[in-house]
């Protein structure tokens, strides 16, 4: 099942976070480039001191312990959500709606 999911993530081309069990480390914001047999090819970048490094690494499928991906992100704070003009009126948030203060005094 993991092999199928990793193949799907490879086809989607989305960034993933992968935990390698044998090395006890996370690879962050990686792209799965290829799957050949039980080898998975990853590409990711790291920032070391004053330089950015690009890495391409081949890992065994059996060493992958977890794969996660970011589904969405929302800004923190008391931010008014953007409303598209194309959005149906029934789904729009009314402008006169008051939101509770983040830090009431």
Tab-separated table of N, CA, C and O in Angstrom:
chain	number	residue	atom	x	y	z
A	1	UNK	N	0.825	-1.196	0.000
A	1	UNK	CA	0.000	0.000	0.000
A	1	UNK	C	0.873	1.265	0.000
A	1	UNK	O	0.560	2.214	-0.683
A	2	UNK	N	1.968	1.249	0.767
A	2	UNK	CA	2.865	2.400	0.809
A	2	UNK	C	3.447	2.667	-0.575
A	2	UNK	O	3.545	3.815	-1.006
A	3	UNK	N	3.790	1.601	-1.280
A	3	UNK	CA	4.358	1.741	-2.620
A	3	UNK	C	3.369	2.463	-3.536
A	3	UNK	O	3.747	3.371	-4.278
A	4	UNK	N	2.079	2.107	-3.453
A	4	UNK	CA	1.056	2.753	-4.274
A	4	UNK	C	0.904	4.230	-3.929
A	4	UNK	O	0.770	5.078	-4.804
A	5	UNK	N	0.919	4.540	-2.629
A	5	UNK	CA	0.756	5.928	-2.190
A	5	UNK	C	1.960	6.770	-2.626
A	5	UNK	O	1.795	7.900	-3.085
A	6	UNK	N	3.142	6.242	-2.498
A	6	UNK	CA	4.334	6.979	-2.921
A	6	UNK	C	4.317	7.180	-4.433
A	6	UNK	O	4.687	8.246	-4.922
A	7	UNK	N	3.859	6.196	-5.186
A	7	UNK	CA	3.735	6.353	-6.628
A	7	UNK	C	2.742	7.468	-6.959
A	7	UNK	O	2.981	8.284	-7.845
A	8	UNK	N	1.637	7.536	-6.224
A	8	UNK	CA	0.641	8.592	-6.436
A	8	UNK	C	1.249	9.962	-6.128
A	8	UNK	O	1.052	10.917	-6.884
A	9	UNK	N	1.998	10.072	-5.018
A	9	UNK	CA	2.646	11.342	-4.666
A	9	UNK	C	3.682	11.739	-5.706
A	9	UNK	O	3.859	12.915	-6.005
A	10	UNK	N	4.361	10.768	-6.277
A	10	UNK	CA	5.339	11.026	-7.342
A	10	UNK	C	4.622	11.589	-8.566
A	10	UNK	O	5.075	12.560	-9.171
A	11	UNK	N	3.490	11.019	-8.918
A	11	UNK	CA	2.724	11.481	-10.074
A	11	UNK	C	2.173	12.884	-9.863
A	11	UNK	O	2.113	13.682	-10.793
A	12	UNK	N	1.757	13.193	-8.616
A	12	UNK	CA	1.209	14.511	-8.301
A	12	UNK	C	2.271	15.600	-8.318
A	12	UNK	O	1.966	16.759	-8.561
A	13	UNK	N	3.517	15.245	-8.012
A	13	UNK	CA	4.600	16.225	-8.000
A	13	UNK	C	4.554	17.184	-6.825
A	13	UNK	O	5.151	18.252	-6.876
A	14	UNK	N	3.860	16.819	-5.749
A	14	UNK	CA	3.741	17.708	-4.586
A	14	UNK	C	4.893	17.505	-3.623
A	14	UNK	O	5.520	16.446	-3.589
A	15	UNK	N	5.160	18.535	-2.814
A	15	UNK	CA	6.198	18.433	-1.787
A	15	UNK	C	5.706	17.554	-0.651
A	15	UNK	O	4.544	17.614	-0.257
A	16	UNK	N	6.615	16.734	-0.123
A	16	UNK	CA	6.283	15.855	0.990
A	16	UNK	C	7.383	15.919	2.041
A	16	UNK	O	8.508	16.349	1.778
A	17	UNK	N	7.041	15.522	3.242
A	17	UNK	CA	7.991	15.359	4.338
A	17	UNK	C	8.076	13.856	4.568
A	17	UNK	O	7.060	13.191	4.754
A	18	UNK	N	9.290	13.300	4.555
A	18	UNK	CA	9.482	11.851	4.648
A	18	UNK	C	10.367	11.542	5.859
A	18	UNK	O	11.430	12.140	6.023
A	19	UNK	N	9.901	10.586	6.690
A	19	UNK	CA	10.694	10.136	7.833
A	19	UNK	C	11.396	8.845	7.466
A	19	UNK	O	10.754	7.883	7.023
A	20	UNK	N	12.727	8.840	7.630
A	20	UNK	CA	13.518	7.634	7.362
A	20	UNK	C	13.772	6.918	8.685
A	20	UNK	O	14.455	7.443	9.566
A	21	UNK	N	13.187	5.727	8.827
A	21	UNK	CA	13.294	4.968	10.081
A	21	UNK	C	14.719	4.595	10.414
A	21	UNK	O	15.138	4.731	11.557
A	22	UNK	N	15.458	4.111	9.427
A	22	UNK	CA	16.809	3.619	9.701
A	22	UNK	C	17.772	4.729	10.108
A	22	UNK	O	18.738	4.488	10.818
A	23	UNK	N	17.510	5.973	9.685
A	23	UNK	CA	18.382	7.097	10.030
A	23	UNK	C	17.774	8.008	11.086
A	23	UNK	O	18.419	8.951	11.533
A	24	UNK	N	16.517	7.758	11.450
A	24	UNK	CA	15.806	8.545	12.455
A	24	UNK	C	15.869	10.038	12.131
A	24	UNK	O	16.230	10.866	12.962
A	25	UNK	N	15.517	10.395	10.884
A	25	UNK	CA	15.521	11.802	10.485
A	25	UNK	C	14.402	12.070	9.487
A	25	UNK	O	13.915	11.167	8.811
A	26	UNK	N	14.005	13.331	9.432
A	26	UNK	CA	13.004	13.795	8.483
A	26	UNK	C	13.693	14.463	7.307
A	26	UNK	O	14.651	15.211	7.483
A	27	UNK	N	13.201	14.219	6.116
A	27	UNK	CA	13.592	14.973	4.930
A	27	UNK	C	12.410	15.883	4.639
A	27	UNK	O	11.296	15.407	4.401
A	28	UNK	N	12.659	17.183	4.683
A	28	UNK	CA	11.580	18.153	4.560
A	28	UNK	C	11.476	18.697	3.139
A	28	UNK	O	12.481	18.909	2.469
A	29	UNK	N	10.246	18.947	2.721
A	29	UNK	CA	9.934	19.572	1.440
A	29	UNK	C	10.631	18.876	0.270
A	29	UNK	O	11.273	19.517	-0.559
A	30	UNK	N	10.488	17.563	0.212
A	30	UNK	CA	11.111	16.774	-0.852
A	30	UNK	C	10.125	16.529	-1.981
A	30	UNK	O	8.920	16.522	-1.782
A	31	UNK	N	10.665	16.345	-3.161
A	31	UNK	CA	9.871	15.918	-4.323
A	31	UNK	C	10.283	14.483	-4.629
A	31	UNK	O	11.471	14.171	-4.669
A	32	UNK	N	9.299	13.627	-4.823
A	32	UNK	CA	9.581	12.251	-5.213
A	32	UNK	C	9.730	12.239	-6.726
A	32	UNK	O	8.777	12.517	-7.458
A	33	UNK	N	10.928	11.965	-7.200
A	33	UNK	CA	11.214	12.017	-8.630
A	33	UNK	C	10.902	10.724	-9.356
A	33	UNK	O	10.400	10.738	-10.483
A	34	UNK	N	11.223	9.582	-8.700
A	34	UNK	CA	11.106	8.309	-9.413
A	34	UNK	C	11.011	7.171	-8.408
A	34	UNK	O	11.513	7.267	-7.285
A	35	UNK	N	10.364	6.109	-8.835
A	35	UNK	CA	10.325	4.863	-8.069
A	35	UNK	C	10.730	3.763	-9.026
A	35	UNK	O	10.134	3.601	-10.091
A	36	UNK	N	11.768	3.038	-8.648
A	36	UNK	CA	12.233	1.935	-9.482
A	36	UNK	C	12.480	0.742	-8.571
A	36	UNK	O	13.405	0.752	-7.761
A	37	UNK	N	11.621	-0.251	-8.675
A	37	UNK	CA	11.709	-1.394	-7.771
A	37	UNK	C	11.415	-0.937	-6.352
A	37	UNK	O	10.367	-0.376	-6.090
A	38	UNK	N	12.380	-1.168	-5.443
A	38	UNK	CA	12.184	-0.720	-4.063
A	38	UNK	C	13.016	0.531	-3.748
A	38	UNK	O	13.195	0.890	-2.591
A	39	UNK	N	13.512	1.225	-4.788
A	39	UNK	CA	14.276	2.454	-4.596
A	39	UNK	C	13.430	3.671	-4.962
A	39	UNK	O	12.808	3.716	-6.020
A	40	UNK	N	13.440	4.656	-4.053
A	40	UNK	CA	12.697	5.895	-4.255
A	40	UNK	C	13.718	7.023	-4.380
A	40	UNK	O	14.582	7.177	-3.518
A	41	UNK	N	13.652	7.805	-5.440
A	41	UNK	CA	14.570	8.924	-5.651
A	41	UNK	C	13.883	10.208	-5.215
A	41	UNK	O	12.778	10.525	-5.659
A	42	UNK	N	14.558	10.942	-4.323
A	42	UNK	CA	14.034	12.184	-3.759
A	42	UNK	C	14.941	13.343	-4.121
A	42	UNK	O	16.160	13.178	-4.239
A	43	UNK	N	14.366	14.518	-4.264
A	43	UNK	CA	15.155	15.743	-4.427
A	43	UNK	C	14.656	16.747	-3.396
A	43	UNK	O	13.461	16.944	-3.238
A	44	UNK	N	15.600	17.376	-2.686
A	44	UNK	CA	15.246	18.362	-1.673
A	44	UNK	C	16.392	19.344	-1.496
A	44	UNK	O	17.492	19.129	-2.007
A	45	UNK	N	16.115	20.431	-0.807
A	45	UNK	CA	17.128	21.462	-0.560
A	45	UNK	C	17.317	21.649	0.936
A	45	UNK	O	16.376	21.489	1.711
A	46	UNK	N	18.541	21.988	1.315
A	46	UNK	CA	18.845	22.329	2.704
A	46	UNK	C	19.581	23.655	2.724
A	46	UNK	O	20.173	24.069	1.720
A	47	UNK	N	19.535	24.301	3.861
A	47	UNK	CA	20.244	25.566	4.038
A	47	UNK	C	21.307	25.351	5.104
A	47	UNK	O	21.000	25.044	6.242
A	48	UNK	N	22.558	25.460	4.712
A	48	UNK	CA	23.679	25.248	5.618
A	48	UNK	C	24.533	26.503	5.649
A	48	UNK	O	25.083	26.901	4.633
A	49	UNK	N	24.616	27.105	6.819
A	49	UNK	CA	25.347	28.350	7.024
A	49	UNK	C	24.931	29.390	5.990
A	49	UNK	O	23.819	29.869	6.016
A	50	UNK	N	25.804	29.726	5.040
A	50	UNK	CA	25.502	30.786	4.079
A	50	UNK	C	25.184	30.275	2.687
A	50	UNK	O	25.211	31.030	1.721
A	51	UNK	N	24.888	28.970	2.560
A	51	UNK	CA	24.624	28.454	1.234
A	51	UNK	C	23.440	27.490	1.223
A	51	UNK	O	23.155	26.824	2.207
A	52	UNK	N	22.758	27.470	0.103
A	52	UNK	CA	21.675	26.514	-0.115
A	52	UNK	C	22.235	25.337	-0.894
A	52	UNK	O	22.974	25.522	-1.861
A	53	UNK	N	21.861	24.138	-0.467
A	53	UNK	CA	22.341	22.931	-1.135
A	53	UNK	C	21.160	22.140	-1.684
A	53	UNK	O	20.141	22.000	-1.016
A	54	UNK	N	21.305	21.637	-2.897
A	54	UNK	CA	20.296	20.756	-3.488
A	54	UNK	C	20.810	19.332	-3.396
A	54	UNK	O	21.974	19.068	-3.705
A	55	UNK	N	19.934	18.420	-2.990
A	55	UNK	CA	20.308	17.024	-2.806
A	55	UNK	C	19.377	16.139	-3.619
A	55	UNK	O	18.188	16.404	-3.733
A	56	UNK	N	19.930	15.094	-4.146
A	56	UNK	CA	19.140	14.034	-4.760
A	56	UNK	C	19.578	12.756	-4.073
A	56	UNK	O	20.767	12.438	-4.031
A	57	UNK	N	18.618	12.050	-3.500
A	57	UNK	CA	18.946	10.904	-2.660
A	57	UNK	C	18.059	9.730	-3.035
A	57	UNK	O	16.878	9.898	-3.320
A	58	UNK	N	18.645	8.539	-3.026
A	58	UNK	CA	17.880	7.323	-3.269
A	58	UNK	C	17.746	6.584	-1.942
A	58	UNK	O	18.746	6.349	-1.266
A	59	UNK	N	16.506	6.258	-1.576
A	59	UNK	CA	16.265	5.546	-0.326
A	59	UNK	C	15.459	4.286	-0.629
A	59	UNK	O	14.710	4.227	-1.607
A	60	UNK	N	15.621	3.294	0.203
A	60	UNK	CA	14.850	2.064	0.051
A	60	UNK	C	13.439	2.279	0.577
A	60	UNK	O	13.235	2.949	1.574
A	61	UNK	N	12.486	1.722	-0.080
A	61	UNK	CA	11.085	1.845	0.298
A	61	UNK	C	10.863	1.370	1.733
A	61	UNK	O	10.124	1.992	2.496
A	62	UNK	N	11.549	0.307	2.127
A	62	UNK	CA	11.380	-0.248	3.474
A	62	UNK	C	11.914	0.672	4.572
A	62	UNK	O	11.536	0.532	5.729
A	63	UNK	N	12.782	1.637	4.228
A	63	UNK	CA	13.311	2.545	5.254
A	63	UNK	C	12.397	3.745	5.495
A	63	UNK	O	12.600	4.496	6.439
A	64	UNK	N	11.373	3.914	4.646
A	64	UNK	CA	10.442	5.029	4.825
A	64	UNK	C	9.435	4.658	5.906
A	64	UNK	O	8.712	3.672	5.785
A	65	UNK	N	9.413	5.452	6.967
A	65	UNK	CA	8.511	5.185	8.084
A	65	UNK	C	7.235	5.983	8.018
A	65	UNK	O	6.193	5.548	8.489
A	66	UNK	N	7.291	7.183	7.440
A	66	UNK	CA	6.109	8.039	7.350
A	66	UNK	C	6.287	9.026	6.210
A	66	UNK	O	7.398	9.440	5.893
A	67	UNK	N	5.162	9.389	5.612
A	67	UNK	CA	5.139	10.405	4.562
A	67	UNK	C	4.002	11.352	4.902
A	67	UNK	O	2.875	10.914	5.138
A	68	UNK	N	4.308	12.648	4.962
A	68	UNK	CA	3.258	13.632	5.212
A	68	UNK	C	3.326	14.704	4.138
A	68	UNK	O	4.348	14.890	3.490
A	69	UNK	N	2.203	15.401	3.971
A	69	UNK	CA	2.175	16.516	3.030
A	69	UNK	C	1.307	17.615	3.605
A	69	UNK	O	0.384	17.358	4.367
A	70	UNK	N	1.630	18.839	3.240
A	70	UNK	CA	0.862	19.988	3.703
A	70	UNK	C	-0.421	20.066	2.880
A	70	UNK	O	-0.381	20.064	1.652
A	71	UNK	N	-1.552	20.119	3.568
A	71	UNK	CA	-2.825	20.204	2.873
A	71	UNK	C	-3.224	21.644	2.620
A	71	UNK	O	-3.742	21.983	1.567
A	72	UNK	N	-2.986	22.516	3.616
A	72	UNK	CA	-3.362	23.918	3.479
A	72	UNK	C	-2.630	24.723	4.531
A	72	UNK	O	-2.089	24.180	5.486
A	73	UNK	N	-2.626	26.037	4.353
A	73	UNK	CA	-2.055	26.916	5.364
A	73	UNK	C	-2.963	28.130	5.522
A	73	UNK	O	-3.583	28.577	4.555
A	74	UNK	N	-3.039	28.611	6.743
A	74	UNK	CA	-3.898	29.743	7.075
A	74	UNK	C	-3.062	30.733	7.880
A	74	UNK	O	-2.368	30.336	8.813
A	75	UNK	N	-3.099	32.021	7.538
A	75	UNK	CA	-2.318	32.996	8.300
A	75	UNK	C	-2.847	33.121	9.724
A	75	UNK	O	-4.048	33.012	9.972
A	76	UNK	N	-1.929	33.332	10.671
A	76	UNK	CA	-2.306	33.532	12.068
A	76	UNK	C	-2.765	34.963	12.272
A	76	UNK	O	-2.414	35.856	11.533
A	77	UNK	N	-3.524	35.166	13.334
A	77	UNK	CA	-3.926	36.514	13.684
A	77	UNK	C	-5.342	36.823	13.253
A	77	UNK	O	-6.076	35.991	12.723
A	78	UNK	N	-5.726	38.058	13.470
A	78	UNK	CA	-7.072	38.513	13.176
A	78	UNK	C	-7.104	39.039	11.744
A	78	UNK	O	-7.119	40.235	11.502
A	79	UNK	N	-7.097	38.125	10.780
A	79	UNK	CA	-7.028	38.470	9.364
A	79	UNK	C	-8.396	38.235	8.735
A	79	UNK	O	-9.014	37.194	8.939
A	80	UNK	N	-8.857	39.191	7.980
A	80	UNK	CA	-10.123	39.072	7.270
A	80	UNK	C	-9.908	38.158	6.058
A	80	UNK	O	-9.019	38.402	5.249
A	81	UNK	N	-10.686	37.077	5.920
A	81	UNK	CA	-10.491	36.186	4.774
A	81	UNK	C	-10.848	36.886	3.462
A	81	UNK	O	-11.744	37.725	3.420
A	82	UNK	N	-10.147	36.533	2.395
A	82	UNK	CA	-10.428	37.092	1.084
A	82	UNK	C	-11.692	36.464	0.518
A	82	UNK	O	-11.925	35.266	0.664
A	83	UNK	N	-12.519	37.273	-0.110
A	83	UNK	CA	-13.748	36.786	-0.728
A	83	UNK	C	-13.673	37.110	-2.208
A	83	UNK	O	-13.476	38.256	-2.605
A	84	UNK	N	-13.871	36.108	-3.036
A	84	UNK	CA	-13.815	36.290	-4.478
A	84	UNK	C	-15.137	36.844	-4.986
A	84	UNK	O	-16.205	36.508	-4.492
A	85	UNK	N	-15.062	37.708	-5.984
A	85	UNK	CA	-16.281	38.225	-6.603
A	85	UNK	C	-17.045	37.123	-7.336
A	85	UNK	O	-18.248	37.228	-7.553
A	86	UNK	N	-16.339	36.066	-7.713
A	86	UNK	CA	-16.969	34.961	-8.419
A	86	UNK	C	-17.706	34.004	-7.485
A	86	UNK	O	-18.430	33.131	-7.936
A	87	UNK	N	-17.495	34.160	-6.204
A	87	UNK	CA	-18.110	33.276	-5.221
A	87	UNK	C	-19.618	33.539	-5.178
A	87	UNK	O	-20.052	34.691	-5.156
A	88	UNK	N	-20.450	32.493	-5.163
A	88	UNK	CA	-21.899	32.708	-5.080
A	88	UNK	C	-22.255	33.507	-3.824
A	88	UNK	O	-21.648	33.335	-2.774
A	89	UNK	N	-23.226	34.387	-3.937
A	89	UNK	CA	-23.602	35.276	-2.830
A	89	UNK	C	-23.973	34.487	-1.577
A	89	UNK	O	-23.657	34.904	-0.458
A	90	UNK	N	-24.608	33.337	-1.735
A	90	UNK	CA	-25.014	32.526	-0.582
A	90	UNK	C	-23.808	32.013	0.207
A	90	UNK	O	-23.911	31.732	1.391
A	91	UNK	N	-22.630	31.908	-0.451
A	91	UNK	CA	-21.432	31.396	0.205
A	91	UNK	C	-20.504	32.500	0.691
A	91	UNK	O	-19.497	32.227	1.332
A	92	UNK	N	-20.815	33.767	0.385
A	92	UNK	CA	-19.964	34.872	0.802
A	92	UNK	C	-20.165	35.175	2.281
A	92	UNK	O	-21.262	35.023	2.815
A	93	UNK	N	-19.105	35.625	2.932
A	93	UNK	CA	-19.162	36.033	4.333
A	93	UNK	C	-19.589	37.483	4.364
A	93	UNK	O	-18.962	38.329	3.716
A	94	UNK	N	-20.638	37.807	5.118
A	94	UNK	CA	-21.088	39.203	5.156
A	94	UNK	C	-20.010	40.119	5.751
A	94	UNK	O	-19.294	39.732	6.671
A	95	UNK	N	-19.902	41.344	5.205
A	95	UNK	CA	-18.897	42.302	5.679
A	95	UNK	C	-19.198	42.842	7.070
A	95	UNK	O	-18.309	43.284	7.762
A	96	UNK	N	-20.459	42.811	7.500
A	96	UNK	CA	-20.801	43.382	8.796
A	96	UNK	C	-20.621	42.392	9.943
A	96	UNK	O	-20.902	42.705	11.080
A	97	UNK	N	-20.143	41.209	9.663
A	97	UNK	CA	-19.934	40.202	10.697
A	97	UNK	C	-18.739	40.601	11.557
A	97	UNK	O	-17.679	40.930	11.047
A	98	UNK	N	-18.892	40.552	12.865
A	98	UNK	CA	-17.817	40.922	13.787
A	98	UNK	C	-17.143	39.658	14.305
A	98	UNK	O	-17.809	38.724	14.723
A	99	UNK	N	-15.839	39.693	14.281
A	99	UNK	CA	-15.068	38.565	14.788
A	99	UNK	C	-14.577	38.905	16.180
A	99	UNK	O	-14.218	40.046	16.463
A	100	UNK	N	-14.525	37.913	17.081
A	100	UNK	CA	-14.020	38.176	18.426
A	100	UNK	C	-12.561	38.592	18.373
A	100	UNK	O	-11.804	38.135	17.521
A	101	UNK	N	-12.187	39.478	19.246
A	101	UNK	CA	-10.801	39.942	19.328
A	101	UNK	C	-9.884	38.780	19.719
A	101	UNK	O	-10.261	37.933	20.525
A	102	UNK	N	-8.696	38.766	19.172
A	102	UNK	CA	-7.726	37.722	19.503
A	102	UNK	C	-7.261	37.892	20.952
A	102	UNK	O	-7.055	36.917	21.666
A	103	UNK	N	-7.085	39.130	21.400
A	103	UNK	CA	-6.652	39.440	22.771
A	103	UNK	C	-7.616	40.426	23.396
A	103	UNK	O	-7.349	41.617	23.420
A	104	UNK	N	-8.769	39.972	23.926
A	104	UNK	CA	-9.724	40.920	24.511
A	104	UNK	C	-9.138	41.579	25.755
A	104	UNK	O	-8.435	40.950	26.530
A	105	UNK	N	-9.423	42.875	25.894
A	105	UNK	CA	-8.866	43.610	27.040
A	105	UNK	C	-9.957	43.957	28.017
A	105	UNK	O	-11.056	44.158	27.746
